[in-house]
Coordinates of C-alpha atoms and ligand atoms in Angstrom, one line a residue:
X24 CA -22.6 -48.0 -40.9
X25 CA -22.8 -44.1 -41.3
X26 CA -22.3 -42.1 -37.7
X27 CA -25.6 -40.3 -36.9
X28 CA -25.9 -38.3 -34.0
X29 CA -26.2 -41.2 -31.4
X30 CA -22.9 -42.9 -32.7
X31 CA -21.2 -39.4 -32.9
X32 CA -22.6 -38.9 -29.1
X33 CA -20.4 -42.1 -28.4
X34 CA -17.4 -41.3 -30.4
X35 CA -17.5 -38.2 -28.1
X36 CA -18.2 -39.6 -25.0
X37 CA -15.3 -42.0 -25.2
X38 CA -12.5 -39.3 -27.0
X39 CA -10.0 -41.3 -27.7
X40 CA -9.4 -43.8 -30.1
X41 CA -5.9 -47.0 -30.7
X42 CA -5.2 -46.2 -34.0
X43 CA -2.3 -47.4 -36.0
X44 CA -0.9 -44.1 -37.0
X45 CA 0.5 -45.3 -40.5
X46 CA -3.3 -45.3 -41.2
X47 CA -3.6 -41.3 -41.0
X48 CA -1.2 -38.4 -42.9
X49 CA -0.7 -35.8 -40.9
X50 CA -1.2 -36.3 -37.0
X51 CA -2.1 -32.7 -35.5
X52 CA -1.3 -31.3 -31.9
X53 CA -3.8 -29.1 -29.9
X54 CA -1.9 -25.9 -28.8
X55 CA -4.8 -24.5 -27.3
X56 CA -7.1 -25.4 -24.5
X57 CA -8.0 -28.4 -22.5
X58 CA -6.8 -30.4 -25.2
X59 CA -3.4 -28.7 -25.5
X60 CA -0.4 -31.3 -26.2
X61 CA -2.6 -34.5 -27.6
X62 CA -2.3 -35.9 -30.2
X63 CA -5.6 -36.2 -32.6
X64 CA -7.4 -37.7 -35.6
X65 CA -10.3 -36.5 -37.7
X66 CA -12.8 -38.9 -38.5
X67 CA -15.8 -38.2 -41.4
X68 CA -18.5 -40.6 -41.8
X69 CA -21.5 -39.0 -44.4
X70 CA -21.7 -35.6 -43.3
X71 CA -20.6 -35.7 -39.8
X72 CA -16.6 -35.4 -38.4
X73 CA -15.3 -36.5 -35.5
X74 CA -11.9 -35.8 -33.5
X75 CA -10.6 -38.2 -31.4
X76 CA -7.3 -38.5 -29.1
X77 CA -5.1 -41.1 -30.3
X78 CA -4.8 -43.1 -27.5
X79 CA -3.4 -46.9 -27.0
X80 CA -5.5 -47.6 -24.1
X81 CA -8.5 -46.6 -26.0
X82 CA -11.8 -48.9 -25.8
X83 CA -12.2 -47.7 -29.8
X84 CA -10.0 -49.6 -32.0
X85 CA -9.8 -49.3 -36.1
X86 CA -9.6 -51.8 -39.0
X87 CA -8.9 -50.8 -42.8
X88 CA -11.9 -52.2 -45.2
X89 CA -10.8 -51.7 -48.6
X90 CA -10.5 -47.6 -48.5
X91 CA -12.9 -47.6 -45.3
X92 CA -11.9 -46.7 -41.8
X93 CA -13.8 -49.1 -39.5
X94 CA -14.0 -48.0 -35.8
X95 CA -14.8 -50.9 -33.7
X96 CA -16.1 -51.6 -30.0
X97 CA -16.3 -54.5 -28.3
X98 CA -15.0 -55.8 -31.6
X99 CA -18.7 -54.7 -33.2
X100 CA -18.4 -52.5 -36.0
X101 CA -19.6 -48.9 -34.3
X102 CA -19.0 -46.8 -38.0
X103 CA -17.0 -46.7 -40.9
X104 CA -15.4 -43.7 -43.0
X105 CA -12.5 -42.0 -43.8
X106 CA -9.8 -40.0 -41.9
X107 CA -9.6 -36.5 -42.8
X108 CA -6.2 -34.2 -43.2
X109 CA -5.8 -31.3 -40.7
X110 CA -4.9 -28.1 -42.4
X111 CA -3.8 -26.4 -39.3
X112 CA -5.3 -27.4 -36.0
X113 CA -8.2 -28.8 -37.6
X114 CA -9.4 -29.2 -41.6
X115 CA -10.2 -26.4 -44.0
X116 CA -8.8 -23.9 -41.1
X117 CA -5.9 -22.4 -40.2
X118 CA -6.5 -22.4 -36.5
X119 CA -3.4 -20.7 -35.2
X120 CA -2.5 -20.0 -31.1
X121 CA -1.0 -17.3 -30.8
X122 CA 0.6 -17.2 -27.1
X123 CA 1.0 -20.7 -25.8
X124 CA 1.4 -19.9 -22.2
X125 CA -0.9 -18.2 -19.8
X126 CA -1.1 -15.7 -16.6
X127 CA -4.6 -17.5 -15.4
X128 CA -4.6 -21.4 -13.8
X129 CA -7.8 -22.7 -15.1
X130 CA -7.8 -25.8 -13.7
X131 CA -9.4 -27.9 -16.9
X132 CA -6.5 -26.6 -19.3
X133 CA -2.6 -27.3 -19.5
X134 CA -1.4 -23.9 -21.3
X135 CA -1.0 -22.4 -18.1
X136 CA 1.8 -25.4 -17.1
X137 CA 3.3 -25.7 -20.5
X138 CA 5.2 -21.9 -20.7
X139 CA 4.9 -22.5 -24.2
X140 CA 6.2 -20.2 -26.6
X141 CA 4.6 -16.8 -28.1
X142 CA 4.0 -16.6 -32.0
X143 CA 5.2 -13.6 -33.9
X144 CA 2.9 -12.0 -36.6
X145 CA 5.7 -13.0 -38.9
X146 CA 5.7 -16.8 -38.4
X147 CA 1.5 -16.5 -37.9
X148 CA 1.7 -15.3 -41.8
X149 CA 4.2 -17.9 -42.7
X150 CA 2.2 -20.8 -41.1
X151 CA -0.8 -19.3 -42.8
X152 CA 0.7 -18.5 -46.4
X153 CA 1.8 -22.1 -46.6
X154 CA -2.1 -23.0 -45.6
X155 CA -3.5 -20.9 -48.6
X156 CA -1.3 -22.7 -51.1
X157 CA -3.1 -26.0 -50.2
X158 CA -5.9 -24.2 -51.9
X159 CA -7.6 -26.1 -48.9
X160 CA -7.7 -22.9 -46.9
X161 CA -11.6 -21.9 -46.3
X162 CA -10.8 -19.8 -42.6
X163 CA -8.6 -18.4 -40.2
X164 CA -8.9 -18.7 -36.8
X165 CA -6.7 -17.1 -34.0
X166 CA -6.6 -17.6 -30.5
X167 CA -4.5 -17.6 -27.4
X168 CA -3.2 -18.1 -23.9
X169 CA -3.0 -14.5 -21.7
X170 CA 0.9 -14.6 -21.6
X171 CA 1.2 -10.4 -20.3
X172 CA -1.9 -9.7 -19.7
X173 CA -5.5 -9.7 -21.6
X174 CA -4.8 -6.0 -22.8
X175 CA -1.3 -6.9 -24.5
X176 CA -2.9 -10.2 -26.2
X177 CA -5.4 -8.5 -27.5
X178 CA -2.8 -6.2 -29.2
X179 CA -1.1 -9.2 -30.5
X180 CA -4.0 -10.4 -31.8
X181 CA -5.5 -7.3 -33.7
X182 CA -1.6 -7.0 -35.6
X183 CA -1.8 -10.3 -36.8
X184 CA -5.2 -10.0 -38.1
X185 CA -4.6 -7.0 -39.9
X186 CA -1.7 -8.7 -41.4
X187 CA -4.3 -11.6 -42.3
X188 CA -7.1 -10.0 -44.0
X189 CA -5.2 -10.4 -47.3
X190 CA -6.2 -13.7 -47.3
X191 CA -9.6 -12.9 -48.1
X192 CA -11.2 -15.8 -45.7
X193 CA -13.3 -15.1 -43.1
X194 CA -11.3 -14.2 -39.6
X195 CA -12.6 -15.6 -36.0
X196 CA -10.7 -14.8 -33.0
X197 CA -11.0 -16.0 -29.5
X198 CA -9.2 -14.9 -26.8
X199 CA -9.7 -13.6 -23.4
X200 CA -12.1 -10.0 -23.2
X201 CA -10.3 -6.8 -22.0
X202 CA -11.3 -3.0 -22.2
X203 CA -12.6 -2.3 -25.8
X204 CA -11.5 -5.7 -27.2
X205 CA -14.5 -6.4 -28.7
X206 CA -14.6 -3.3 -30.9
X207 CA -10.3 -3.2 -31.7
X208 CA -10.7 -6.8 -32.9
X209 CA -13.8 -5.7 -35.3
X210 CA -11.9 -3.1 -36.6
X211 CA -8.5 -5.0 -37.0
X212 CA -10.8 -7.1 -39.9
X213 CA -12.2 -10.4 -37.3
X214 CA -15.6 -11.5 -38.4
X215 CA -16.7 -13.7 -35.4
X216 CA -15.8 -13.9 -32.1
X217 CA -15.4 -16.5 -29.1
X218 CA -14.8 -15.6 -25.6
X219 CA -15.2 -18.6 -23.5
X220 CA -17.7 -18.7 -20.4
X221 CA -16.6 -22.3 -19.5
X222 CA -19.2 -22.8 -17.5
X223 CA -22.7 -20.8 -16.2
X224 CA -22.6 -22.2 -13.0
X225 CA -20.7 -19.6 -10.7
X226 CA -19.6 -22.0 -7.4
X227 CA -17.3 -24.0 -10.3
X228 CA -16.7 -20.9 -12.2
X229 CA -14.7 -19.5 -9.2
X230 CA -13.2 -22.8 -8.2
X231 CA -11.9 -23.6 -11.9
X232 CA -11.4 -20.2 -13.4
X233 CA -9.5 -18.2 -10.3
X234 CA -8.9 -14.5 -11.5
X235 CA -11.2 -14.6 -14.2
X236 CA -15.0 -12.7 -14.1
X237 CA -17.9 -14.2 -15.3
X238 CA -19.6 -11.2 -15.2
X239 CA -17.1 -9.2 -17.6
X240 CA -16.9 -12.0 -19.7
X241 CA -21.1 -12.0 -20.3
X242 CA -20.7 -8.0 -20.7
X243 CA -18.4 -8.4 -23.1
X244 CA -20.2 -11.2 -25.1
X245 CA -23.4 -8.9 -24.7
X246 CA -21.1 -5.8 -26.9
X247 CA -20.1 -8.6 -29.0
X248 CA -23.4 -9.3 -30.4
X249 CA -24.3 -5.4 -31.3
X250 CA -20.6 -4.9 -32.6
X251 CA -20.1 -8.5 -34.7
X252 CA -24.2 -9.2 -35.0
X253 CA -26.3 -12.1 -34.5
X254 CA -24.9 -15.6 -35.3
X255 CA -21.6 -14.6 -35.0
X256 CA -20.5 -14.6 -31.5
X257 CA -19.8 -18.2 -29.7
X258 CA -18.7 -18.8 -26.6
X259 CA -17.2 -22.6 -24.9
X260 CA -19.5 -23.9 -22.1
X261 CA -17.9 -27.2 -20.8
X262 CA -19.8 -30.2 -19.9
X263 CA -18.4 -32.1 -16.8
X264 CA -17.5 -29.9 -14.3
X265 CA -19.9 -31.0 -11.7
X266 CA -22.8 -28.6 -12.9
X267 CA -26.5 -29.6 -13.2
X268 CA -28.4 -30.4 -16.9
X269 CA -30.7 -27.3 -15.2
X270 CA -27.8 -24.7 -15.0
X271 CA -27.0 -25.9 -18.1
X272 CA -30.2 -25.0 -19.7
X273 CA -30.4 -21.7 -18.0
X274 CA -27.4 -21.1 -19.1
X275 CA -27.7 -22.0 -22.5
X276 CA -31.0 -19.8 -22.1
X277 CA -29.0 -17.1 -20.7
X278 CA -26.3 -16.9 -23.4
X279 CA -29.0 -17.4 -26.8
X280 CA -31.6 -14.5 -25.2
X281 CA -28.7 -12.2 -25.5
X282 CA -27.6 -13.6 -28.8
X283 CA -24.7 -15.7 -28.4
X284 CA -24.2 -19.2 -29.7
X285 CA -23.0 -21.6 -26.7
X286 CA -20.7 -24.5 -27.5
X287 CA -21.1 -27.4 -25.4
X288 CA -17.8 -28.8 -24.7
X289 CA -17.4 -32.7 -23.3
X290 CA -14.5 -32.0 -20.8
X291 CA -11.2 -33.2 -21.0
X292 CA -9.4 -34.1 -18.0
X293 CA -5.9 -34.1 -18.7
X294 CA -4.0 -36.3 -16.8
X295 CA -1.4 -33.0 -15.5
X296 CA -4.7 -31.7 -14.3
X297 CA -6.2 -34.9 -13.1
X298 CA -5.2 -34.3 -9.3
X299 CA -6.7 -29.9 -9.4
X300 CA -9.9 -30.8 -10.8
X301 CA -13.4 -33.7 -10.4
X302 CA -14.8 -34.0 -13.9
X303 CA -16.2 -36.3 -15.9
X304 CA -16.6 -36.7 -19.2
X305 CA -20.3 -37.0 -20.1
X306 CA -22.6 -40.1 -21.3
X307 CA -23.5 -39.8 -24.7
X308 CA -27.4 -40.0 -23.4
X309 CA -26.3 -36.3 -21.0
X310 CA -24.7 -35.4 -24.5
X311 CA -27.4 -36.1 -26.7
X312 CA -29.8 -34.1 -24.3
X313 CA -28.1 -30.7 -23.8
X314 CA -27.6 -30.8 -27.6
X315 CA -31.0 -31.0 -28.4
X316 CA -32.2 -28.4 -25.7
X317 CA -29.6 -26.4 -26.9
X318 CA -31.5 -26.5 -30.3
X319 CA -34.5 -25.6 -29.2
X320 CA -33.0 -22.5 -27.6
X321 CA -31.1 -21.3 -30.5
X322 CA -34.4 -21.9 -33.0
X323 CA -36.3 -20.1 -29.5
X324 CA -34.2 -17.2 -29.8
X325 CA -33.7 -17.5 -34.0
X326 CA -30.1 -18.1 -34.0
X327 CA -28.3 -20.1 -36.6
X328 CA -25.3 -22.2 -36.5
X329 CA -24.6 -22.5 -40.5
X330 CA -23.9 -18.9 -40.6
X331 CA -21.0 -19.3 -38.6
X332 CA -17.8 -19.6 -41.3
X333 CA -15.0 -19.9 -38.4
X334 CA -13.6 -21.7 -35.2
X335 CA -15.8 -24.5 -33.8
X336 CA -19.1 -24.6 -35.5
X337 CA -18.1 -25.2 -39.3
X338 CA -15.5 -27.9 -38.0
X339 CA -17.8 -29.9 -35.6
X340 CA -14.7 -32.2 -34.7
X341 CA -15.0 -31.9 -30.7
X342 CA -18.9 -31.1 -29.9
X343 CA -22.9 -32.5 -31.4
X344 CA -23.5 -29.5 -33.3
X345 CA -26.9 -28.2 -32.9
X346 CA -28.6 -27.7 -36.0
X347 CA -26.2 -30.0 -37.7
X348 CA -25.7 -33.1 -35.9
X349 CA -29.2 -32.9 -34.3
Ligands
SF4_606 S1 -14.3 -28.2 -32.7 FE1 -13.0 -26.5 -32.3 S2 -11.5 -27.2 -30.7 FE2 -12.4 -29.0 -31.7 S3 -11.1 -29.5 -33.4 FE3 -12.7 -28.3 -34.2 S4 -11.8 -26.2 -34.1 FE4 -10.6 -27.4 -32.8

């Protein structure tokens, strides 16, 4: 059975799948986010993909069917399809983190506890040169913990762009806003832009994100709209934190009035975070909802997902894309 959006909500709900890895090439690790240190799958059935954690305990187990991937529940064939290869982070993109440590403690993401290592612009170009020669290569992506501070990343990430744009792909960055980010990163050669809101709903923003500001983060996605344009500025609104389906619509509202596309992102609680935070992951019904009302805002407000060429919308793998998956 092809995934439609209902058995994608499901997939997504759930996360994880019990895989036997010899069934699957190249295994990735998220350096990045909530998701930071797992280890993942990509699954394509017709036109929609799919990540999932690989995970033993999983309640989604596989079976091989001549060159089919079968994903079963409750021993009932759910879907079938194939795996697909990870270029870097995720297919077709070289989805690169820069710093992978961070200054801030947001309590849904593990960068912060991992005092991972920082990325030179010289191994960036190496990781990215050996992407290109795949031929495979369609984007670059670049993101980042805040390992100084917001000002110095930034920095960081407007030398390695420059040093990108050879590559003659389109260039999305997301990273944390700071004084005239938005136009340094433009001018450095980025296309798109992310910067993350996490959530609309300001009692959990200050209880998850300590020392980060909603307010400058909105400012900044506001400049990001007249300086990138419509349809190319995104920002990461998680799903799970305790917040309301009505906060989420207002702030889905909120963000596509002033142009911005908002990613709904099914929380991950990871289990080094699992005492800091209550969260839980959402039904695929609550998924299937805020994806569709999140469609009607961006066709509301004339906004269009398949013009975005980088970072989360062309790849799909984590979130029910609106406009694409419903
Ligand atoms: S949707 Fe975004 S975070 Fe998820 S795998 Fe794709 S690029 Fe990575």
């Amino acid at each position: 059975m092809k995934m439609d959006a209902e058995i994608k909500a499901v997939l997504i709900s759930i996360g994880s799948i019990d895989i036997d890895v010899s069934l699957v090439g190249k295994i990735g690790m998220s350096t990045a986010g909530p998701a930071a240190g797992e280890k993942s799958i990509f699954f394509r059935s017709g036109e929609r993909r799919v990540r999932l954690t690989i995970d033993r305990k999983s309640p989604l187990h596989t079976a091989l069917d001549g060159e089919d991937i079968v994903i079963l529940m409750d021993n009932r064939e759910l879907t079938r399809g194939r795996i697909e290869e990870e270029l870097i982070h995720c297919p077709e993109q070289a989805y690169i983190t820069i710093s992978e440590r961070c200054i801030y403690d947001c309590k849904f993401c593990t960068v912060p506890l991992r005092d991972g290592k920082i990325k030179n612009t010289k191994e960036i170009k190496e990781l990215v040169e050996g992407a290109y020669h795949t031929q495979l290569l369609k984007a670059i992506a670049i993101t980042s913990g805040v390992a100084d501070s917001p000002g110095r990343e930034v920095k960081r990430a407007v030398e390695v762009i420059k040093a990108l744009k050879k590559y003659n792909v389109p260039i999305g960055v997301s990273v944390c806003p700071a004084a005239n980010s938005t136009v340094m990163l433009k001018e450095a050669g980025a296309d798109e832009i992310k910067y993350n809101v996490e959530t609309m709903d300001r009692n959990i923003f200050s209880l998850v994100c300590p020392g980060l500001d909603l307010d400058f983060i909105l400012e900044a996605l506001k400049e990001s709209v007249s300086v990138f344009g419509r349809n190319k500025v995104y920002s990461n609104m998680l799903i799970g934190l305790g917040e309301s389906d009505e906060t989420v619509e207002q702030g889905v509202e909120e963000l596509a009035r002033i142009g911005v596309i908002p990613i709904l992102r099914a929380i991950d609680v990871h289990p080094l975070r699992s005492k800091e935070i209550t969260a839980n992951r959402p039904s695929p019904q609550r998924l299937l909802k805020l994806a569709k009302i999140t469609k009607e805002k961006l066709d509301k407000y004339k906004l269009r997902v398949d013009q975005s060429q980088t970072m989360c919308l062309p790849c799909g793998g984590c979130d029910l894309v609106p406009q694409v998956d419903v």
